[in-house]
Coordinates of C-alpha atoms and ligand atoms in Angstrom, one line a residue:
M1 CA 0.0 0.0 0.0
R2 CA 1.1 3.6 -0.7
A3 CA -0.1 6.7 1.1
V4 CA -0.2 8.6 -2.2
D5 CA -2.8 6.1 -3.7
I6 CA -5.0 6.3 -0.6
I7 CA -4.9 10.1 -0.7
E8 CA -5.8 10.1 -4.4
K9 CA -8.7 7.7 -3.8
K10 CA -10.2 9.9 -1.1
R11 CA -9.4 13.1 -3.1
N12 CA -11.5 11.6 -6.0
G13 CA -14.4 11.0 -3.6
N14 CA -14.2 7.2 -3.3
K15 CA -14.8 5.1 -0.2
L16 CA -11.7 3.8 1.5
T17 CA -11.3 0.3 3.0
E18 CA -10.6 -0.4 6.7
D19 CA -7.1 -1.5 5.8
E20 CA -6.4 1.7 3.9
I21 CA -7.5 3.9 6.8
K22 CA -5.5 1.8 9.3
F23 CA -2.4 2.1 7.1
M24 CA -2.7 5.9 7.1
V25 CA -3.3 6.2 10.9
D26 CA -0.7 3.7 11.9
G27 CA 1.9 4.9 9.5
F28 CA 1.4 8.5 10.6
T29 CA 1.4 7.7 14.4
K30 CA 4.6 5.7 14.1
G31 CA 6.1 8.3 11.7
D32 CA 7.6 5.8 9.3
T33 CA 5.4 5.1 6.3
V34 CA 3.2 8.2 6.3
M35 CA 4.8 11.6 6.5
D36 CA 3.2 14.7 8.0
Y37 CA 2.7 16.3 4.6
Q38 CA 0.9 13.2 3.4
M39 CA -1.4 13.1 6.4
S40 CA -2.1 16.8 5.9
A41 CA -3.2 16.1 2.3
F42 CA -5.2 13.1 3.5
N43 CA -7.0 15.3 6.1
M44 CA -7.8 17.9 3.5
A45 CA -9.2 15.3 1.2
V46 CA -11.4 14.0 4.1
Y47 CA -12.4 17.6 4.8
F48 CA -13.7 18.1 1.3
R49 CA -15.0 14.6 0.5
G50 CA -16.1 13.4 3.9
M51 CA -16.4 9.9 5.2
D52 CA -19.4 7.7 5.6
D53 CA -20.3 6.2 9.0
E54 CA -18.4 3.0 8.3
E55 CA -15.2 4.8 7.3
A56 CA -15.4 7.1 10.3
T57 CA -15.8 4.1 12.5
W58 CA -12.7 2.5 11.0
M59 CA -10.8 5.7 11.5
T60 CA -12.0 5.8 15.2
K61 CA -10.9 2.2 15.7
A62 CA -7.5 2.8 14.1
M63 CA -6.9 5.7 16.4
L64 CA -8.3 3.9 19.4
H65 CA -5.8 1.0 18.9
S66 CA -2.8 3.5 18.7
G67 CA -2.4 3.4 22.5
D68 CA -3.7 2.0 25.7
I69 CA -7.3 1.0 26.1
L70 CA -8.6 1.1 29.7
D71 CA -9.7 -2.3 30.7
L72 CA -12.7 -1.6 33.0
S73 CA -13.7 -5.3 33.1
M74 CA -12.6 -5.4 36.7
I75 CA -15.3 -2.9 37.6
K76 CA -18.6 -4.6 38.4
G77 CA -21.8 -3.2 36.9
V78 CA -22.6 -0.8 34.1
K79 CA -19.9 1.8 33.5
V80 CA -20.9 5.2 32.1
D81 CA -19.2 8.3 30.8
K82 CA -20.2 11.6 29.4
H83 CA -18.5 14.1 27.1
S84 CA -19.3 17.7 26.2
T85 CA -17.9 19.3 23.0
G86 CA -17.0 22.2 25.3
G87 CA -19.0 25.2 26.3
V88 CA -18.6 28.3 28.4
G89 CA -19.7 27.7 32.0
D90 CA -20.1 24.0 31.4
K91 CA -19.6 22.2 34.8
T92 CA -22.2 19.5 34.1
S93 CA -19.9 16.6 34.9
L94 CA -19.6 17.9 38.5
V95 CA -23.3 17.3 39.1
V96 CA -24.1 14.4 36.7
A97 CA -21.2 12.2 37.9
P98 CA -22.0 12.1 41.6
L99 CA -25.8 12.0 40.8
V100 CA -25.7 8.8 38.8
A101 CA -23.0 7.3 41.0
S102 CA -25.3 7.8 44.0
L103 CA -27.7 5.4 42.3
G104 CA -25.1 2.7 42.0
I105 CA -24.1 3.4 38.3
K106 CA -20.3 3.3 37.9
F107 CA -19.0 6.7 36.7
A108 CA -15.3 6.3 35.6
K109 CA -14.2 9.4 33.8
M110 CA -10.8 10.5 32.4
S111 CA -10.7 14.1 31.3
G112 CA -8.2 16.0 29.2
R113 CA -6.9 19.3 30.3
G114 CA -7.0 21.2 27.1
L115 CA -6.8 24.9 26.4
G116 CA -9.8 27.0 26.9
H117 CA -11.5 30.1 28.1
T118 CA -11.8 28.6 31.5
G119 CA -10.2 25.5 32.7
G120 CA -11.6 22.0 32.0
T121 CA -13.3 19.7 34.6
L122 CA -9.9 18.9 36.0
D123 CA -9.0 22.5 36.7
K124 CA -12.4 23.1 38.3
L125 CA -11.8 20.1 40.6
E126 CA -8.3 21.3 41.5
S127 CA -9.8 24.5 43.0
I128 CA -10.8 22.2 45.9
P129 CA -7.6 22.0 48.1
G130 CA -5.9 18.7 47.9
Y131 CA -7.9 17.1 45.0
N132 CA -5.5 14.8 43.2
I133 CA -6.3 14.1 39.5
S134 CA -3.3 11.8 38.9
I135 CA -4.0 8.4 40.5
S136 CA -2.7 5.1 39.1
Q137 CA -4.9 3.0 36.8
Q138 CA -5.3 0.4 39.6
D139 CA -6.3 3.0 42.2
F140 CA -8.8 4.4 39.7
I141 CA -10.4 1.0 39.2
D142 CA -10.3 0.2 42.9
Q143 CA -11.9 3.6 43.7
V144 CA -14.8 3.1 41.2
N145 CA -15.4 -0.4 42.7
R146 CA -15.4 1.0 46.2
I147 CA -17.4 4.2 45.9
G148 CA -18.7 4.1 42.3
I149 CA -17.0 7.2 41.0
A150 CA -13.6 8.6 39.9
L151 CA -12.7 11.7 38.0
I152 CA -9.1 11.8 36.9
G153 CA -6.7 13.1 34.2
Q154 CA -6.1 11.3 30.9
T155 CA -2.9 9.3 30.8
K156 CA -0.4 10.2 28.1
S157 CA -0.7 6.8 26.5
L158 CA -4.4 7.2 25.7
V159 CA -4.9 7.6 21.9
P160 CA -1.5 9.0 20.9
A161 CA -2.7 9.1 17.3
D162 CA -5.2 11.8 18.3
K163 CA -2.6 14.0 19.9
K164 CA -0.4 13.9 16.8
L165 CA -3.3 14.2 14.4
Y166 CA -5.0 17.1 16.2
A167 CA -1.8 19.1 16.3
L168 CA -1.5 18.6 12.6
R169 CA -5.1 19.6 11.9
D170 CA -4.7 22.6 14.1
V171 CA -2.1 24.1 11.7
T172 CA -3.5 22.9 8.4
A173 CA -7.1 24.2 8.6
T174 CA -8.6 20.8 8.9
V175 CA -10.1 20.9 12.4
E176 CA -13.7 21.6 11.3
S177 CA -14.3 18.3 9.5
I178 CA -17.2 16.3 11.0
P179 CA -15.6 12.8 10.5
L180 CA -12.3 14.0 11.9
I181 CA -13.9 15.6 14.9
A182 CA -16.2 12.5 15.5
S183 CA -13.3 10.1 15.3
S184 CA -11.1 12.2 17.5
I185 CA -13.7 12.5 20.3
M186 CA -15.0 8.9 20.0
S187 CA -11.6 7.3 20.0
K188 CA -10.9 8.9 23.3
K189 CA -14.3 8.0 24.7
L190 CA -14.0 4.4 23.6
A191 CA -10.5 4.1 25.0
S192 CA -11.8 5.0 28.4
G193 CA -13.9 1.8 28.4
A194 CA -17.4 2.8 29.4
D195 CA -20.5 0.8 28.3
V196 CA -22.9 3.8 28.2
I197 CA -21.9 7.2 26.8
S198 CA -23.8 10.5 26.8
L199 CA -22.6 13.3 24.5
D200 CA -23.5 16.9 24.8
V201 CA -23.0 18.7 21.5
K202 CA -23.0 22.4 21.9
V203 CA -24.5 24.6 19.2
G204 CA -24.2 28.4 18.8
S205 CA -21.8 31.3 18.9
G206 CA -19.9 30.0 21.9
A207 CA -19.4 26.5 20.4
F208 CA -17.4 24.6 17.9
M209 CA -20.5 23.9 15.8
K210 CA -22.3 27.2 14.9
D211 CA -25.5 25.8 13.4
L212 CA -27.9 23.1 14.3
D213 CA -27.6 21.2 10.9
Q214 CA -23.9 20.7 11.3
A215 CA -24.2 19.8 15.0
T216 CA -26.9 17.3 14.2
K217 CA -24.6 15.6 11.6
L218 CA -21.8 15.4 14.2
A219 CA -24.0 14.0 16.9
E220 CA -25.6 11.4 14.5
L221 CA -22.1 10.3 13.4
M222 CA -20.7 10.0 16.9
V223 CA -23.8 8.0 18.1
S224 CA -23.5 5.8 15.0
I225 CA -19.8 5.1 15.7
G226 CA -20.5 4.3 19.3
K227 CA -23.3 1.9 18.4
M228 CA -21.1 0.1 15.8
C229 CA -18.6 -0.4 18.6
G230 CA -21.3 -2.0 20.9
K231 CA -22.0 1.0 23.2
K232 CA -25.3 2.5 24.3
M233 CA -25.3 6.0 23.0
S234 CA -27.2 9.3 23.4
A235 CA -26.5 12.8 22.3
E236 CA -28.1 16.0 23.4
L237 CA -27.7 19.1 21.2
T238 CA -27.7 22.1 23.5
N239 CA -27.8 25.8 23.0
M240 CA -24.6 27.8 23.5
D241 CA -25.9 31.2 22.5
E242 CA -25.3 32.2 26.1
P243 CA -23.1 30.7 28.8
L244 CA -24.5 27.7 30.7
G245 CA -25.7 28.7 34.2
L246 CA -24.5 31.9 35.8
A247 CA -20.9 31.2 36.8
V248 CA -17.9 31.2 34.5
G249 CA -14.5 30.5 36.2
N250 CA -13.1 27.5 38.1
S251 CA -14.0 27.8 41.8
L252 CA -17.1 29.9 40.9
E253 CA -18.3 27.0 38.7
V254 CA -17.6 24.4 41.5
I255 CA -19.7 26.6 43.9
E256 CA -22.5 26.7 41.3
A257 CA -22.3 22.9 40.9
I258 CA -22.5 22.5 44.7
D259 CA -25.6 24.9 44.8
T260 CA -27.1 22.7 42.1
L261 CA -26.4 19.5 44.1
N262 CA -28.2 21.3 47.0
G263 CA -31.2 21.9 44.7
H264 CA -30.6 25.7 44.3
G265 CA -28.8 25.7 40.9
P266 CA -29.7 28.1 38.0
K267 CA -32.7 26.9 35.9
D268 CA -30.9 26.1 32.6
F269 CA -28.0 24.4 34.2
T270 CA -30.2 22.3 36.5
E271 CA -32.3 21.3 33.5
L272 CA -29.3 20.1 31.5
C273 CA -27.9 18.1 34.5
M274 CA -31.2 16.4 35.0
E275 CA -31.6 15.5 31.3
V276 CA -28.1 14.1 30.9
S277 CA -28.5 12.1 34.1
A278 CA -31.8 10.8 33.0
E279 CA -30.3 9.6 29.7
L280 CA -27.5 7.8 31.5
I281 CA -30.0 6.3 34.1
L282 CA -32.3 5.1 31.3
D283 CA -29.5 3.6 29.2
S284 CA -28.0 1.8 32.3
G285 CA -31.3 0.0 32.7
L286 CA -32.3 1.6 36.0
A287 CA -35.5 3.1 34.7
K288 CA -38.1 2.0 32.1
S289 CA -38.9 5.4 30.7
H290 CA -37.4 8.8 30.4
S291 CA -39.9 10.3 32.9
E292 CA -39.1 7.6 35.4
A293 CA -35.3 8.3 35.0
L294 CA -35.9 12.0 35.4
A295 CA -37.9 11.5 38.6
L296 CA -35.0 9.3 39.9
A297 CA -32.5 12.1 39.1
H298 CA -34.6 14.7 40.9
K299 CA -34.9 12.4 43.9
Q300 CA -31.1 12.1 44.3
I301 CA -30.9 15.9 44.6
E302 CA -33.8 16.2 47.0
N303 CA -32.5 13.4 49.4
K304 CA -28.9 14.9 49.2
E305 CA -27.4 11.6 48.1
A306 CA -25.8 13.2 45.0
L307 CA -24.2 15.9 47.2
H308 CA -22.9 13.3 49.6
K309 CA -21.5 11.3 46.8
F310 CA -19.6 14.4 45.6
V311 CA -18.1 14.8 49.1
E312 CA -17.1 11.1 49.0
L313 CA -15.4 11.6 45.6
V314 CA -13.5 14.7 46.7
E315 CA -12.3 12.9 49.9
A316 CA -11.3 9.7 48.1
Q317 CA -9.1 11.7 45.8
G318 CA -7.4 13.6 48.7
G319 CA -9.5 16.7 48.6
D320 CA -11.0 18.6 51.5
G321 CA -14.7 17.6 51.5
S322 CA -15.6 20.4 54.0
Y323 CA -15.4 22.9 51.0
V324 CA -18.3 21.1 49.4
L325 CA -20.4 21.3 52.6
N326 CA -19.3 24.9 53.3
P327 CA -18.5 26.6 49.9
D328 CA -17.8 29.9 51.8
K329 CA -14.4 28.3 52.4
F330 CA -13.3 28.7 48.8
T331 CA -10.6 31.4 48.3
K332 CA -12.3 34.6 46.9
A333 CA -11.0 37.0 44.4
K334 CA -9.8 40.4 45.8
Y335 CA -12.2 42.5 43.8
V336 CA -15.8 42.1 42.7
K337 CA -16.9 44.7 40.2
E338 CA -20.2 45.3 38.5
V339 CA -20.8 45.7 34.7
V340 CA -23.9 47.8 34.4
S341 CA -26.4 48.3 31.6
N342 CA -26.6 51.6 29.9
Q343 CA -30.2 51.1 28.7
D344 CA -33.5 49.3 29.5
G345 CA -34.6 46.2 27.6
Y346 CA -34.7 42.4 27.4
V347 CA -31.5 40.5 27.1
T348 CA -31.7 38.8 23.7
K349 CA -28.2 37.2 23.5
I350 CA -25.0 36.9 25.5
D351 CA -22.0 36.0 23.4
A352 CA -20.6 33.1 25.3
L353 CA -17.2 33.2 23.6
A354 CA -16.7 36.8 24.6
I355 CA -17.6 36.0 28.3
G356 CA -15.1 33.0 28.0
H357 CA -12.4 35.3 26.7
A358 CA -13.0 37.8 29.5
A359 CA -12.6 34.9 32.1
M360 CA -9.4 33.9 30.3
Y361 CA -8.0 37.5 30.4
L362 CA -8.7 37.5 34.2
G363 CA -6.4 34.5 34.5
G364 CA -9.1 31.8 34.7
G365 CA -8.1 29.9 31.6
R366 CA -5.1 29.0 29.5
A367 CA -3.9 30.5 26.3
K368 CA -0.9 28.2 26.4
M369 CA -0.6 24.7 27.8
D370 CA 1.8 25.8 30.6
D371 CA -0.2 28.8 31.8
V372 CA -1.0 28.7 35.5
I373 CA -4.7 29.1 36.3
D374 CA -6.1 31.5 38.9
H375 CA -9.0 29.4 40.3
A376 CA -10.8 32.3 42.1
V377 CA -11.4 34.6 39.2
G378 CA -14.3 34.7 36.7
I379 CA -17.6 36.2 35.9
V380 CA -21.0 35.7 37.5
L381 CA -23.9 36.7 35.2
N382 CA -26.7 38.6 36.9
K383 CA -29.0 38.7 33.8
K384 CA -29.6 35.9 31.3
V385 CA -31.4 35.7 27.9
G386 CA -35.1 36.6 28.5
D387 CA -34.5 38.7 31.6
Y388 CA -35.5 42.4 31.7
V389 CA -32.8 44.8 32.7
R390 CA -33.0 48.5 33.6
K391 CA -30.4 51.2 32.9
G392 CA -27.9 51.2 35.8
E393 CA -28.6 47.6 36.8
P394 CA -25.8 45.1 36.9
L395 CA -25.6 42.7 33.9
A396 CA -22.8 40.7 35.5
Y397 CA -20.1 40.7 38.3
I398 CA -16.4 40.3 37.5
H399 CA -14.4 38.5 40.2
S400 CA -10.8 39.6 39.7
N401 CA -7.4 39.7 41.5
K402 CA -6.2 42.7 39.5
E403 CA -7.6 46.2 39.9
D404 CA -7.7 47.3 36.2
I405 CA -10.3 45.2 34.5
S406 CA -11.2 47.7 31.7
L407 CA -10.6 45.1 29.0
E408 CA -12.6 42.4 30.7
S409 CA -15.5 44.9 31.5
K410 CA -15.7 45.9 27.9
C411 CA -15.7 42.3 26.8
V412 CA -18.6 41.5 29.1
F413 CA -20.5 44.7 28.3
D414 CA -20.2 44.1 24.6
A415 CA -21.3 40.4 25.0
Y416 CA -24.8 41.5 26.1
K417 CA -27.3 42.3 23.3
L418 CA -30.6 44.0 24.4
G419 CA -33.8 44.4 22.6
K420 CA -37.5 45.3 23.0
D421 CA -38.9 41.8 22.8
K422 CA -38.7 39.1 25.3
I423 CA -37.1 35.9 24.0
E424 CA -37.8 32.5 25.6
P425 CA -34.4 30.7 25.5
K426 CA -34.5 27.0 24.6
L427 CA -31.6 24.9 26.0
I428 CA -32.1 21.4 24.7
L429 CA -32.6 21.7 21.0
K430 CA -32.6 18.0 20.0
V431 CA -31.8 14.5 21.3
V432 CA -30.2 11.9 19.0
K433 CA -30.2 8.2 20.0
Ligands
LIG501 N1 -12.6 17.9 20.4 C1 -11.8 16.9 20.2 O1 -11.5 16.1 21.1 N2 -11.4 16.6 18.9 C2 -11.7 17.4 17.9 O2 -11.3 17.1 16.8 C3 -12.6 18.5 18.2 C4 -13.0 18.8 19.4

């Protein structure tokens, strides 16, 4: 086989075989038979010609087998995992994981750190003093068997093909290809070994996928890949035309997750946590219908079992559980400043990406992999889409450790769009199963 023939075949719009795809992925990962410039051309051919579900599944499998696959067979019971394509203010895992684990479902999640406006799940958890994200694979498995839940960092040996391929796509304008995104995400999800997977595909200005059509195609492809690999799959398409919940920033988001576990979370965030939990409960076989699963999810909040499972998780991984029971203990930023409205009107849109950028400029996210995160800083929205605001009223509060926040204030102010008519925001746009 020769890389050039495979590139030409895809460039001409033909379907590749499993062996051809495996040849490209293996040869590129090892760096011997497929050179960077050939893989770049291959990615561009896929970008323009696409892949069908079968080809995308072969691509996923080839990437999956490029490194370690977690063997979770030592964990008893149904293992579940969730993934979000990344949104501003998304702390869903911090609520969903302890909630489903409190029902006896095994939640074993490995997260990547990644770059972003605010930190990822791992950075959020690390705002709890002592929380350790790097435990050994054996301890990870033992912990899930003992308390039903573990949330740790991805090991370096998980899907090395993706790391190399993503770095190449990033500099060759081939990130936005649905089969390449789907195989990248699904190879990592499948390598983590869960039986049931829930995907949250964000749609809108603050997300990777800007429109519902494209997001639906991505969700359908990922669900199809997962099913072809024997997994129970569901995907929610959710609106990212405003940040999720009110808090954006690491410890601020953990505090909001704790409020939600106490039953006092923001409406949109609570709704998403309940929906994702219900899908996982249903697919794990603990309920016969979606409404029964939803009722179970609500019960775990009301009886505080989800909250206590979160305390158990934090303590099992070396963290101080008293922070969860008393969130006032979290270190606060030095300054809290208001961003006020200069007119009356209904909030019609909040540019999530702009709010994310403001949080990053405050020090809450990383622009480079080695940037150090300030866990205390961020933004708390006072008004969401659909709310009425009067001139002089705060739109949001900026939590900062520096005095001059003119750039961040402008970002937040500009992110808000006001109009005369009230909009009813819709969070869950579609479910794909
Ligand atoms: N997230 C991933 O993990 N991979 C992609 O290709 C895009 C988003």
